[in-house]
Amino acid sequence: MMELKRIVGMGLVAGMCWLGTSEGARAQEVETATDVVEEQIQVEVMADSTVSEALVRERLAKLENIIPLRYHKVTHQFVEYFIYRKPSFVKRMLEQMHLYFPLYEQMLEKHGMPRELKFLSLIESGLNPRIISYAGAGGLWQFMPATGREYGMKQNDYIDERFDPVKSTEAACVYLKRLHRAFGDWEMALAAYNVGPGNVKRAMRRSGSSTFWGIYNFLPKQTRHYVPQFVAMTYLMHYHADHGIFAETPDYPMIFDTIQVSGYVNLHTFAKLSNISLDEFYKINPQVINTELPATTKEYVLRVPSHNFDFFQENRVAIWDSATKSPFQSRMLLTANGEETTDSAGAIKKVGGLVAAGDENEDPETIITRQTRKMYHTVRRGETLGKIASRYGVDTYDLKRWNHLRGNSIMRGKRLVVFKETAKNVSAPVQLVSDTKTKIKIRYHRVQPGDTLSTIAERYGINISRLKKINRLKGNTVRKGQKLIVG
């Protein structure tokens, strides 16, 4: 019997993995984004809650290294927004940064790029490797499907490597480096990453300028605020403590080993027999989007928690036999260094918990596009901060910050400030559910060139199996122009 050797990591971050939108520039010739950022950002705060302009200017000047961190009033507004209205976002980034920043820093150093680019992922995805924007951009670095394929990220009904932190970070470094070479300026490169190089060049022609602030007024509104957001997040990740924002429960990477699988694998069976929870498997293999791998799989690398590796090694023959549906066909599982053995890998039926933009991890740009109402709530008997926050759809941490509360206890009759965000340009009144028949609005998608069931399912945040079921599809192919029900 061949011996299975332990392979740590993939030569990156010593085998540590992650537990953990803007539309992104990967839609290269899109004129404007679907959700456009308001030109004026209204940040309503208490009278004594403002950040000194001189202080922000001074600190940005100290932080500035390779990428310019210029002060701008829009940058200041974003700083105040995240301090006073969305401190929970900064807190969450502080808690999750240990999962990805070591990888980012290693990749950026490998490519000879500024380390501060690691903060770009915060405004792209909120450090959620499985988030998908409404436009279909996915992953930590929000690649559109076509650009993901252009940069070597495999996408099919089983795997979407835009969600792989290692491969997507490598691709983001290559793409950003290419943009910097094209424009010779990091601010321009960031703008091009957001809206596409074609739109940046168009703004240059119309403005006659070759600098970001020179073309500022000729860019889509979303992109005008993209660079200021980056500067604001860079500021906050360095000076969060001075504004009373701290990580409470930081996450740290999981140590993993790698294996290679070939042939068909039932991922449910593999995970169960390997004593790996499905949730755990998907967290370290976010690129796996199905419950199985097909018979055409060839030496595909998967990650296995190190604490399960010995059990897996001892039981690999039984695990592999049970996880393979076609026993007549010989299949081999290889370790990452090419030694033969037997095994598979695990997944979950709901496509691994993909998150559509708009969920709790939505990116800052989406948040900023909303209007905010200042409301008041008088605490009633039996209410808790958690219940009140849930009622208004806000974070408990934010509710406490808005009202200068240190603990979790509140007294009956206390008047609380609540900043309630509502979708922009929604003028229709809210229709309450009554005893009459409820109308259900069906959403459709017209299949475009390059679409697959996988990319369509990801875009609308639904399971591939459900997509096939509601459209009565037997196979995995779709035709250009085909009309599919997606919700």
PDB file of C-alpha atoms in Angstrom, residues 443-457 477-486:
ATOM      1  CA  ARG A 443     -37.905  36.893 -11.755  1.00  0.00           C
ATOM      2  CA  TYR A 444     -36.465  35.728 -15.061  1.00  0.00           C
ATOM      3  CA  HIS A 445     -33.010  35.586 -16.582  1.00  0.00           C
ATOM      4  CA  ARG A 446     -32.309  35.555 -20.309  1.00  0.00           C
ATOM      5  CA  VAL A 447     -29.288  33.332 -21.006  1.00  0.00           C
ATOM      6  CA  GLN A 448     -26.359  35.306 -22.427  1.00  0.00           C
ATOM      7  CA  PRO A 449     -23.255  34.040 -24.272  1.00  0.00           C
ATOM      8  CA  GLY A 450     -20.913  32.417 -21.762  1.00  0.00           C
ATOM      9  CA  ASP A 451     -23.632  31.786 -19.162  1.00  0.00           C
ATOM     10  CA  THR A 452     -23.744  28.411 -17.422  1.00  0.00           C
ATOM     11  CA  LEU A 453     -26.135  27.050 -14.823  1.00  0.00           C
ATOM     12  CA  SER A 454     -23.386  27.629 -12.299  1.00  0.00           C
ATOM     13  CA  THR A 455     -22.833  31.315 -13.101  1.00  0.00           C
ATOM     14  CA  ILE A 456     -26.585  31.983 -13.287  1.00  0.00           C
ATOM     15  CA  ALA A 457     -27.190  30.266  -9.950  1.00  0.00           C
ATOM     16  CA  THR A 477     -26.614  22.858 -20.540  1.00  0.00           C
ATOM     17  CA  VAL A 478     -28.496  26.056 -21.339  1.00  0.00           C
ATOM     18  CA  ARG A 479     -29.045  27.796 -24.675  1.00  0.00           C
ATOM     19  CA  LYS A 480     -28.354  31.403 -25.575  1.00  0.00           C
ATOM     20  CA  GLY A 481     -31.638  33.315 -25.347  1.00  0.00           C
ATOM     21  CA  GLN A 482     -33.283  30.738 -23.087  1.00  0.00           C
ATOM     22  CA  LYS A 483     -35.576  32.276 -20.448  1.00  0.00           C
ATOM     23  CA  LEU A 484     -35.060  30.864 -16.962  1.00  0.00           C
ATOM     24  CA  ILE A 485     -36.989  31.406 -13.748  1.00  0.00           C
ATOM     25  CA  VAL A 486     -34.527  32.550 -11.089  1.00  0.00           C
TER      26      VAL A 486
END
